[in-house]
Short mmCIF file of C-alpha atoms and ligand atoms in Angstrom, two decimals:
data_model
loop_
_atom_site.label_atom_id
_atom_site.label_comp_id
_atom_site.label_asym_id
_atom_site.label_seq_id
_atom_site.Cartn_x
_atom_site.Cartn_y
_atom_site.Cartn_z
CA UNK A 1 17.29 30.95 15.28
CA UNK A 2 13.18 30.87 15.39
CA UNK A 3 11.92 31.77 18.01
CA UNK A 4 9.16 29.47 19.71
CA UNK A 5 5.96 29.93 18.46
CA UNK A 6 2.82 30.77 20.56
CA UNK A 7 5.29 31.43 23.82
CA UNK A 8 2.78 31.44 26.40
CA UNK A 9 1.97 35.14 28.56
CA UNK A 10 3.92 35.44 31.80
CA UNK A 11 1.87 36.22 34.95
CA UNK A 12 2.89 39.82 35.06
CA UNK A 13 1.65 39.73 31.49
CA UNK A 14 -1.51 38.31 32.00
CA UNK A 15 -2.09 40.97 34.82
CA UNK A 16 -2.98 43.99 32.21
CA UNK A 17 -4.62 47.19 33.10
CA UNK A 18 -7.00 47.63 32.20
CA UNK A 19 -7.53 44.14 30.31
CA UNK A 20 -7.17 44.18 26.75
CA UNK A 21 -9.90 42.29 24.80
CA UNK A 22 -8.67 38.41 23.55
CA UNK A 23 -7.43 39.39 20.14
CA UNK A 24 -4.37 41.66 21.30
CA UNK A 25 -3.72 39.29 23.70
CA UNK A 26 -3.25 36.77 20.77
CA UNK A 27 -1.63 39.30 18.30
CA UNK A 28 0.93 40.02 21.56
CA UNK A 29 0.96 36.55 21.81
CA UNK A 30 2.45 35.73 18.48
CA UNK A 31 4.68 39.16 18.36
CA UNK A 32 6.98 37.73 21.02
CA UNK A 33 7.54 35.17 19.19
CA UNK A 34 9.30 37.52 16.69
CA UNK A 35 10.34 40.72 17.80
CA UNK A 36 12.61 40.84 20.94
CA UNK A 37 10.07 42.26 23.90
CA UNK A 38 6.88 41.60 21.81
CA UNK A 39 7.25 45.27 20.25
CA UNK A 40 9.15 46.76 17.41
CA UNK A 41 9.18 50.44 18.66
CA UNK A 42 10.45 51.00 21.98
CA UNK A 43 7.86 53.88 22.35
CA UNK A 44 5.10 51.89 22.25
CA UNK A 45 2.66 52.49 24.97
CA UNK A 46 1.94 49.03 26.78
CA UNK A 47 0.77 47.64 30.25
CA UNK A 48 2.01 44.84 29.81
CA UNK A 49 0.52 43.83 26.84
CA UNK A 50 -0.07 46.70 23.99
CA UNK A 51 -3.59 47.30 22.49
CA UNK A 52 -3.73 46.38 18.84
CA UNK A 53 -5.82 48.74 16.55
CA UNK A 54 -7.91 48.13 13.63
CA UNK A 55 -8.52 51.44 12.58
CA UNK A 56 -9.06 55.65 13.38
CA UNK A 57 -11.73 57.81 11.85
CA UNK A 58 -11.29 61.18 13.10
CA UNK A 59 -10.46 61.60 16.81
CA UNK A 60 -11.26 57.84 17.97
CA UNK A 61 -9.01 54.59 17.20
CA UNK A 62 -10.89 51.26 17.76
CA UNK A 63 -9.15 48.32 18.38
CA UNK A 64 -9.34 44.79 17.03
CA UNK A 65 -11.80 44.08 20.17
CA UNK A 66 -14.48 46.58 18.92
CA UNK A 67 -13.38 48.98 21.52
CA UNK A 68 -13.93 52.86 20.85
CA UNK A 69 -10.81 55.84 22.14
CA UNK A 70 -10.81 59.31 22.15
CA UNK A 71 -6.99 59.51 20.93
CA UNK A 72 -4.95 61.37 22.89
CA UNK A 73 -1.78 60.46 21.31
CA UNK A 74 -2.91 60.69 17.84
CA UNK A 75 0.86 58.75 16.99
CA UNK A 76 3.00 60.79 19.28
CA UNK A 77 1.68 63.99 18.04
CA UNK A 78 1.38 63.22 14.32
CA UNK A 79 -2.12 63.36 13.36
CA UNK A 80 -3.04 67.10 13.72
CA UNK A 81 -6.28 66.45 11.42
CA UNK A 82 -7.32 62.77 13.12
CA UNK A 83 -7.08 59.95 11.23
CA UNK A 84 -7.91 59.39 7.64
CA UNK A 85 -8.18 62.68 7.13
CA UNK A 86 -10.97 62.96 3.93
CA UNK A 87 -8.34 65.08 1.99
CA UNK A 88 -5.62 63.28 2.58
CA UNK A 89 -6.97 59.88 1.61
CA UNK A 90 -8.65 61.28 -1.49
CA UNK A 91 -4.89 62.41 -2.23
CA UNK A 92 -3.15 59.60 -1.47
CA UNK A 93 -5.50 57.53 -3.66
CA UNK A 94 -4.92 58.93 -6.88
CA UNK A 95 -1.15 58.93 -6.51
CA UNK A 96 -1.57 55.07 -5.02
CA UNK A 97 -2.95 55.07 -8.64
CA UNK A 98 0.00 56.59 -9.91
CA UNK A 99 2.74 54.79 -8.53
CA UNK A 100 4.54 55.95 -4.97
CA UNK A 101 8.13 56.53 -5.72
CA UNK A 102 10.52 56.88 -7.91
CA UNK A 103 14.02 57.92 -8.54
CA UNK A 104 13.15 61.39 -9.75
CA UNK A 105 11.77 63.83 -8.71
CA UNK A 106 8.29 65.37 -8.22
CA UNK A 107 6.55 68.84 -8.59
CA UNK A 108 4.82 67.66 -5.20
CA UNK A 109 7.97 67.51 -3.46
CA UNK A 110 8.08 71.17 -4.97
CA UNK A 111 4.19 72.01 -3.92
CA UNK A 112 5.20 71.04 -0.27
CA UNK A 113 8.44 73.03 0.02
CA UNK A 114 6.76 76.13 -1.08
CA UNK A 115 3.73 75.99 1.25
CA UNK A 116 6.28 74.98 4.28
CA UNK A 117 9.26 77.79 3.12
CA UNK A 118 6.05 79.69 2.89
CA UNK A 119 4.96 79.83 6.72
CA UNK A 120 8.48 80.53 7.99
CA UNK A 121 10.91 83.29 6.73
CA UNK A 122 13.86 81.35 8.59
CA UNK A 123 12.83 78.52 6.11
CA UNK A 124 14.60 79.88 3.15
CA UNK A 125 15.85 76.69 2.05
CA UNK A 126 14.27 72.91 3.07
CA UNK A 127 15.36 69.32 2.35
CA UNK A 128 13.15 65.97 2.67
CA UNK A 129 13.76 63.10 4.11
CA UNK A 130 11.86 60.14 5.81
CA UNK A 131 11.76 60.22 9.67
CA UNK A 132 12.48 63.61 12.90
CA UNK A 133 15.57 61.42 13.71
CA UNK A 134 17.36 61.87 10.02
CA UNK A 135 15.84 65.67 10.41
CA UNK A 136 17.71 66.23 13.56
CA UNK A 137 21.25 64.14 12.43
CA UNK A 138 21.30 66.11 8.89
CA UNK A 139 20.56 69.68 11.07
CA UNK A 140 23.70 68.90 13.08
CA UNK A 141 25.90 67.30 10.46
CA UNK A 142 25.55 70.55 8.74
CA UNK A 143 25.95 73.10 11.25
CA UNK A 144 29.27 70.68 12.16
CA UNK A 145 30.35 71.35 8.16
CA UNK A 146 29.49 75.01 8.87
CA UNK A 147 31.44 75.94 11.52
CA UNK A 148 34.05 72.73 11.28
CA UNK A 149 33.81 71.86 14.67
CA UNK A 150 32.16 68.49 16.24
CA UNK A 151 30.11 68.82 19.72
CA UNK A 152 26.47 70.15 20.67
CA UNK A 153 24.69 71.13 23.38
CA UNK A 154 21.51 69.85 24.16
CA UNK A 155 18.45 70.19 27.01
CA UNK A 156 18.90 67.03 29.47
CA UNK A 157 15.91 65.05 29.05
CA UNK A 158 14.83 66.19 26.22
CA UNK A 159 14.28 63.50 23.12
CA UNK A 160 15.07 63.86 18.93
CA UNK A 161 14.90 60.73 17.70
CA UNK A 162 18.12 58.00 17.27
CA UNK A 163 20.72 59.88 16.13
CA UNK A 164 23.60 59.27 18.91
CA UNK A 165 24.58 62.47 20.24
CA UNK A 166 21.17 64.13 20.36
CA UNK A 167 20.58 60.50 22.68
CA UNK A 168 23.23 61.50 25.13
CA UNK A 169 21.34 62.96 28.26
CA UNK A 170 18.02 61.80 27.07
CA UNK A 171 17.02 59.29 30.20
CA UNK A 172 19.46 61.11 33.05
CA UNK A 173 18.52 59.64 36.45
CA UNK A 174 18.91 61.54 40.12
CA UNK A 175 21.88 59.19 40.22
CA UNK A 176 23.67 59.86 36.83
CA UNK A 177 22.39 63.66 35.94
CA UNK A 178 25.61 65.39 38.49
CA UNK A 179 25.45 68.68 39.79
CA UNK A 180 23.15 71.51 37.97
CA UNK A 181 25.70 73.61 37.86
CA UNK A 182 27.63 70.92 35.23
CA UNK A 183 24.84 68.45 34.18
CA UNK A 184 26.47 65.22 33.06
CA UNK A 185 26.82 63.61 29.44
CA UNK A 186 24.87 60.79 30.53
CA UNK A 187 24.62 57.72 27.87
CA UNK A 188 21.48 56.18 26.50
CA UNK A 189 22.51 52.61 25.72
CA UNK A 190 24.94 50.07 27.04
CA UNK A 191 28.19 50.41 24.70
CA UNK A 192 27.70 54.56 23.49
CA UNK A 193 31.19 55.50 22.54
CA UNK A 194 32.37 57.42 25.04
CA UNK A 195 33.57 59.68 22.02
CA UNK A 196 30.40 60.68 21.32
CA UNK A 197 29.61 61.51 25.28
CA UNK A 198 32.69 63.48 25.12
CA UNK A 199 30.82 65.68 21.96
CA UNK A 200 27.93 66.68 23.92
CA UNK A 201 27.23 69.23 26.18
CA UNK A 202 23.90 68.80 28.55
CA UNK A 203 22.20 71.89 29.94
CA UNK A 204 19.70 72.47 32.46
CA UNK A 205 16.02 73.49 30.54
CA UNK A 206 15.15 77.64 31.96
CA UNK A 207 18.93 77.56 33.54
CA UNK A 208 20.21 80.66 31.62
CA UNK A 209 22.93 81.06 33.59
CA UNK A 210 23.93 77.71 33.54
CA UNK A 211 23.49 77.13 29.95
CA UNK A 212 25.50 80.47 29.12
CA UNK A 213 28.60 79.39 31.32
CA UNK A 214 28.84 75.70 29.87
CA UNK A 215 28.09 76.71 26.44
CA UNK A 216 31.26 79.27 27.10
CA UNK A 217 33.30 76.61 28.39
CA UNK A 218 32.69 74.32 25.52
CA UNK A 219 32.67 77.11 22.74
CA UNK A 220 35.42 76.26 20.83
CA UNK A 221 33.98 72.60 19.93
CA UNK A 222 30.76 73.36 19.73
CA UNK A 223 28.48 73.27 16.05
CA UNK A 224 24.97 74.03 17.77
CA UNK A 225 22.84 74.04 20.06
CA UNK A 226 19.66 71.67 19.39
CA UNK A 227 16.65 73.11 21.11
CA UNK A 228 13.02 72.25 21.18
CA UNK A 229 11.57 75.11 21.94
CA UNK A 230 9.07 72.87 24.26
CA UNK A 231 10.70 69.30 24.97
CA UNK A 232 7.94 66.83 25.35
CA UNK A 233 9.62 64.13 27.31
CA UNK A 234 11.94 66.39 29.30
CA UNK A 235 8.30 68.17 30.83
CA UNK A 236 5.94 69.89 27.97
CA UNK A 237 7.68 73.38 29.68
CA UNK A 238 7.58 76.57 28.19
CA UNK A 239 10.82 78.36 27.78
CA UNK A 240 11.22 81.58 29.90
CA UNK A 241 11.65 84.12 27.53
CA UNK A 242 15.51 84.78 29.51
CA UNK A 243 16.26 81.09 28.27
CA UNK A 244 15.49 81.74 24.62
CA UNK A 245 17.43 85.30 24.40
CA UNK A 246 20.83 83.73 26.75
CA UNK A 247 21.00 80.53 24.42
CA UNK A 248 20.27 83.51 21.00
CA UNK A 249 23.02 85.76 22.10
CA UNK A 250 25.36 83.18 23.45
CA UNK A 251 24.88 81.79 19.99
CA UNK A 252 25.70 84.63 18.10
CA UNK A 253 28.72 85.67 20.38
CA UNK A 254 30.57 82.65 20.06
CA UNK A 255 29.35 81.37 16.40
CA UNK A 256 27.52 78.28 17.78
CA UNK A 257 24.54 77.36 15.36
CA UNK A 258 21.02 77.40 16.93
CA UNK A 259 18.90 73.91 15.82
CA UNK A 260 15.37 74.08 16.45
CA UNK A 261 14.04 70.52 16.43
CA UNK A 262 10.63 71.56 15.90
CA UNK A 263 9.76 67.50 14.71
CA UNK A 264 7.14 67.34 17.41
CA UNK A 265 6.17 71.40 18.08
CA UNK A 266 5.85 73.17 14.84
CA UNK A 267 2.42 72.09 15.56
CA UNK A 268 2.45 74.70 18.39
CA UNK A 269 1.35 77.62 15.80
CA UNK A 270 0.70 78.81 12.42
CA UNK A 271 4.73 79.45 11.91
CA UNK A 272 5.44 76.43 14.59
CA UNK A 273 7.45 77.16 18.15
CA UNK A 274 10.49 79.10 17.39
CA UNK A 275 8.39 81.76 16.13
CA UNK A 276 6.00 81.68 19.60
CA UNK A 277 8.74 81.82 21.94
CA UNK A 278 10.82 84.48 19.88
CA UNK A 279 13.86 82.15 18.78
CA UNK A 280 15.66 82.99 15.51
CA UNK A 281 17.01 79.71 14.45
CA UNK A 282 19.39 78.63 11.74
CA UNK A 283 18.26 75.73 11.21
CA UNK A 284 14.91 73.70 11.68
CA UNK A 285 14.46 69.94 12.37
CA UNK A 286 10.42 69.21 11.15
CA UNK A 287 8.94 65.72 10.44
CA UNK A 288 5.53 64.47 12.22
CA UNK A 289 2.60 67.02 10.91
CA UNK A 290 3.80 68.16 7.62
CA UNK A 291 3.31 64.49 6.25
CA UNK A 292 -0.02 63.83 7.03
CA UNK A 293 0.27 60.45 8.67
CA UNK A 294 2.79 59.75 6.48
CA UNK A 295 6.87 59.23 7.34
CA UNK A 296 7.87 62.21 6.40
CA UNK A 297 11.22 65.01 7.99
CA UNK A 298 12.54 67.89 6.72
CA UNK A 299 16.05 70.41 7.44
CA UNK A 300 15.25 74.02 6.91
CA UNK A 301 16.91 76.89 7.81
CA UNK A 302 19.12 79.85 6.23
CA UNK A 303 19.87 79.87 2.69
CA UNK A 304 23.82 80.00 3.38
CA UNK A 305 24.03 77.14 5.39
CA UNK A 306 21.51 74.81 3.90
CA UNK A 307 24.13 75.95 1.30
CA UNK A 308 26.35 73.05 2.87
CA UNK A 309 23.45 70.52 0.88
CA UNK A 310 24.10 72.23 -2.19
CA UNK A 311 26.82 70.20 -4.50
CA UNK A 312 27.00 72.78 -7.24
CA UNK A 313 28.55 70.10 -9.43
CA UNK A 314 31.11 68.72 -6.55
CA UNK A 315 30.55 66.86 -3.74
CA UNK A 316 28.32 68.88 -1.33
CA UNK A 317 29.84 69.47 2.43
CA UNK A 318 27.09 66.96 3.92
CA UNK A 319 25.41 64.73 1.18
CA UNK A 320 22.16 64.37 2.05
CA UNK A 321 19.47 61.50 0.37
CA UNK A 322 17.81 58.58 0.96
CA UNK A 323 15.70 55.55 -0.89
CA UNK A 324 12.85 56.95 -0.01
CA UNK A 325 12.88 60.87 0.66
CA UNK A 326 11.00 63.18 -0.94
CA UNK A 327 8.88 60.14 -1.71
CA UNK A 328 5.33 61.35 -3.94
CA UNK A 329 3.22 58.98 -1.19
CA UNK A 330 4.79 61.47 2.04
CA UNK A 331 4.87 64.01 -0.08
CA UNK A 332 1.33 64.38 -1.47
CA UNK A 333 -0.25 63.61 2.40
CA UNK A 334 2.13 66.53 3.54
CA UNK A 335 0.32 68.46 1.13
CA UNK A 336 -2.57 67.45 1.84
CA UNK A 337 -2.82 67.92 5.38
CA UNK A 338 -0.85 71.10 5.29
CA UNK A 339 -2.96 73.04 3.21
CA UNK A 340 -5.84 72.32 5.68
CA UNK A 341 -3.76 73.78 8.29
CA UNK A 342 -4.74 77.60 7.77
CA UNK A 343 -5.55 80.14 10.36
CA UNK A 344 -8.59 79.17 11.77
CA UNK A 345 -7.45 75.49 12.47
CA UNK A 346 -4.52 76.81 14.27
CA UNK A 347 -7.34 79.48 16.18
CA UNK A 348 -9.67 76.20 17.05
CA UNK A 349 -6.74 73.78 18.36
CA UNK A 350 -5.68 77.33 20.98
CA UNK A 351 -9.18 77.72 22.02
CA UNK A 352 -9.69 73.75 22.72
CA UNK A 353 -6.10 73.56 24.70
CA UNK A 354 -6.71 76.58 26.54
CA UNK A 355 -10.19 75.44 27.55
CA UNK A 356 -8.50 71.62 28.36
CA UNK A 357 -5.84 73.21 30.25
CA UNK A 358 -7.87 75.87 32.34
CA UNK A 359 -10.80 72.50 33.23
CA UNK A 360 -8.18 70.58 34.04
CA UNK A 361 -5.83 72.85 36.66
CA UNK A 362 -10.04 73.76 37.64
CA UNK A 363 -10.34 70.20 38.76
CA UNK A 364 -6.22 70.11 40.81
CA UNK A 365 -7.50 73.23 42.52
CA UNK A 366 -11.06 71.75 43.65
CA UNK A 367 -9.55 68.69 45.03
CA UNK A 368 -6.51 70.06 46.25
CA UNK A 369 -4.85 67.69 44.73
CA UNK A 370 -0.19 67.01 43.71
CA UNK A 371 -1.11 67.17 39.84
CA UNK A 372 -0.49 70.34 37.54
CA UNK A 373 -0.62 71.01 33.73
CA UNK A 374 1.80 71.84 31.58
CA UNK A 375 1.95 72.88 27.44
CA UNK A 376 0.92 75.49 25.11
CA UNK A 377 -1.74 75.69 22.05
CA UNK A 378 -2.75 71.81 21.11
CA UNK A 379 -0.34 69.99 23.01
CA UNK A 380 -1.06 69.23 27.22
CA UNK A 381 1.30 67.24 29.78
CA UNK A 382 -0.34 66.29 33.28
CA UNK A 383 2.71 66.25 36.33
CA UNK A 384 1.92 64.29 39.69
CA UNK A 385 3.82 67.22 41.10
CA UNK A 386 2.02 70.44 43.24
CA UNK A 387 3.92 72.75 41.28
CA UNK A 388 4.81 72.75 37.45
CA UNK A 389 7.57 71.53 36.95
CA UNK A 390 10.44 74.24 35.47
CA UNK A 391 12.95 71.73 33.90
CA UNK A 392 13.34 67.95 33.91
CA UNK A 393 14.82 67.36 37.24
CA UNK A 394 11.82 68.84 38.54
CA UNK A 395 9.84 67.18 35.99
CA UNK A 396 11.29 63.21 37.03
CA UNK A 397 8.95 60.79 38.45
CA UNK A 398 9.43 59.16 41.83
CA UNK A 399 8.71 55.91 41.81
CA UNK A 400 5.58 56.82 43.76
CA UNK A 401 4.86 59.62 41.49
CA UNK A 402 5.38 57.21 38.47
CA UNK A 403 2.58 54.96 39.92
CA UNK A 404 0.05 58.05 39.90
CA UNK A 405 0.87 58.29 36.43
CA UNK A 406 0.49 54.82 35.69
CA UNK A 407 -2.93 54.73 37.47
CA UNK A 408 -4.23 58.10 35.76
CA UNK A 409 -3.05 56.21 32.61
CA UNK A 410 -5.07 52.85 33.05
CA UNK A 411 -8.25 55.04 34.22
CA UNK A 412 -8.15 57.15 31.00
CA UNK A 413 -7.79 53.99 29.06
CA UNK A 414 -10.65 51.92 31.02
CA UNK A 415 -13.09 55.11 30.32
CA UNK A 416 -12.35 55.12 26.14
CA UNK A 417 -9.22 57.99 26.13
CA UNK A 418 -5.49 57.07 25.16
CA UNK A 419 -3.50 59.57 27.32
CA UNK A 420 0.41 59.45 26.76
CA UNK A 421 2.27 58.41 29.96
CA UNK A 422 5.10 60.77 30.43
CA UNK A 423 4.91 62.31 27.45
CA UNK A 424 2.62 64.91 25.30
CA UNK A 425 -0.81 64.49 24.71
CA UNK A 426 -2.74 66.44 21.75
CA UNK A 427 -5.52 67.65 20.10
CA UNK A 428 -6.52 67.20 16.62
CA UNK A 429 -8.67 69.22 14.60
CA UNK A 430 -11.71 66.73 14.35
CA UNK A 431 -12.09 67.09 18.25
CA UNK A 432 -14.54 69.54 19.77
CA UNK A 433 -16.48 70.83 23.06
CA UNK A 434 -17.61 67.45 23.71
CA UNK A 435 -14.07 65.53 23.17
CA UNK A 436 -12.99 68.38 26.55
CA UNK A 437 -15.55 67.57 27.68
CA UNK A 438 -15.04 63.97 28.26
CA UNK A 439 -11.66 64.49 29.18
CA UNK A 440 -12.48 67.09 31.82
CA UNK A 441 -14.48 64.41 33.30
CA UNK A 442 -12.52 61.31 33.31
CA UNK A 443 -10.26 63.35 35.05
CA UNK A 444 -12.63 64.70 37.64
CA UNK A 445 -14.08 61.25 38.22
CA UNK A 446 -10.48 60.19 38.53
CA UNK A 447 -9.22 62.64 41.28
CA UNK A 448 -12.50 61.86 43.38
CA UNK A 449 -12.04 58.26 43.36
CA UNK A 450 -8.18 59.09 44.35
CA UNK A 451 -9.11 61.81 46.62
CA UNK A 452 -10.84 58.61 48.80
CA UNK A 453 -7.60 57.24 49.00
CA UNK A 454 -5.40 57.78 52.40
CA UNK A 455 -2.17 57.59 50.23
CA UNK A 456 -3.42 61.38 48.22
CA UNK A 457 -1.74 63.28 51.06
CA UNK A 458 1.23 61.48 50.77
CA UNK A 459 1.49 62.87 47.04
C1 LIG B 501 11.26 66.32 19.01
C2 LIG B 501 11.52 65.40 18.10
N1 LIG B 501 12.43 65.69 17.24
C3 LIG B 501 12.90 64.10 17.19
C4 LIG B 501 12.42 63.16 17.12
C5 LIG B 501 12.53 62.19 15.71
O1 LIG B 501 10.76 61.82 15.38
P1 LIG B 501 10.70 60.41 14.37
O2 LIG B 501 10.51 59.58 15.08
O3 LIG B 501 10.66 60.70 12.73
O4 LIG B 501 12.65 60.27 14.11
C6 LIG B 501 11.22 63.12 18.07
C7 LIG B 501 10.02 62.05 17.91
O5 LIG B 501 9.10 61.90 18.98
C8 LIG B 501 10.36 64.49 18.58
O6 LIG B 501 9.57 64.42 19.49
#
């Protein structure tokens, strides 16, 4: 049934913070008549009306009402070179004229695959798909085919896309997450099959002993440990060396594969996140930055495990395809973006990230307030906690902490900075010292305005 057109905004929707302009309000009015909830991605940030964007240039985004924002979201960390990166634009213009998708392979896919496999020795073979969700899904299917086992272990609170098994315990709460020693499998959506819940073993991040016990207990059914080395939504917390080596050792001991989900964290270094933290995965899931701003995903890893996708004139163990997989537009954009990601680019991002995290911590110490900062490389996250959290449970917000974070995000938006709320914020190569100064100053202003508030001491 067609929804009523132009239905009025509810009183809460009119109370948006900070106010969006009339064009965003009008767009949202139209959107609510065609999309359940008014948006077509649950991850869209809104308060409560989303801001509609008209275009982006470099580190900045412009909304349809003409306001300019420093973009610390970068489409959920995808745009490592910022918006409308000139080499990507030029390459895409040519590809657009040459055709956008064919049922045949192109040489571009070999070029991008060669570049990526050349970066990481553990990526001996690669296959392309269109999203990080698909990459994680196919990596898990390959692990199942390789081991002959159905289940996975994953970190509580971590986000790996929309495949049912990795959604388990993504949004656990104190009421549902169970004991520290034995985290519960918590459904993510109403109707999630109980068979899925029984095939997922949630682990607490950085709890080496607990993880070892759980993995050994369920080893006979485990195909893979799916690990994002620094899971953004679970806190963007650095892994302890002991946690990494415990997982690595128990996986080897029990013939369980390790899948490093680097859809987000591949941007952590020239060789990605596993290399940074000493993890040696069997398989990797990639996405985001390797597509240069166009949809992409990839599964990579040891040649023998990647053999699960090899048909060799018969049906492969795991058929993997897709109408738009390895489409030449994504391959072209990815190639142009990745060719520009040299050591100098990573050194630049690392320097900016270190500078920004230090600046935020200095401000917190100066104002003696209940905030902390986590992250690495070009990624950071601000927590409403006195001590940096060590796992998802410690990072979890109470209602008053959630209110503080909402205020922080609103303050940043009012000052012209888009700061993701509850996810990783990121830097991009077009940023420089001026952008770091701006973020530092705005955080300082927020702390100074909050310090005068009586509520402060209770945080
Ligand atoms: C770690 C991780 N894995 C998987 C995904 C899913 O990727 P996509 O949104 O491209 O499906 C994301 C997306 O944010 C992610 O951060």
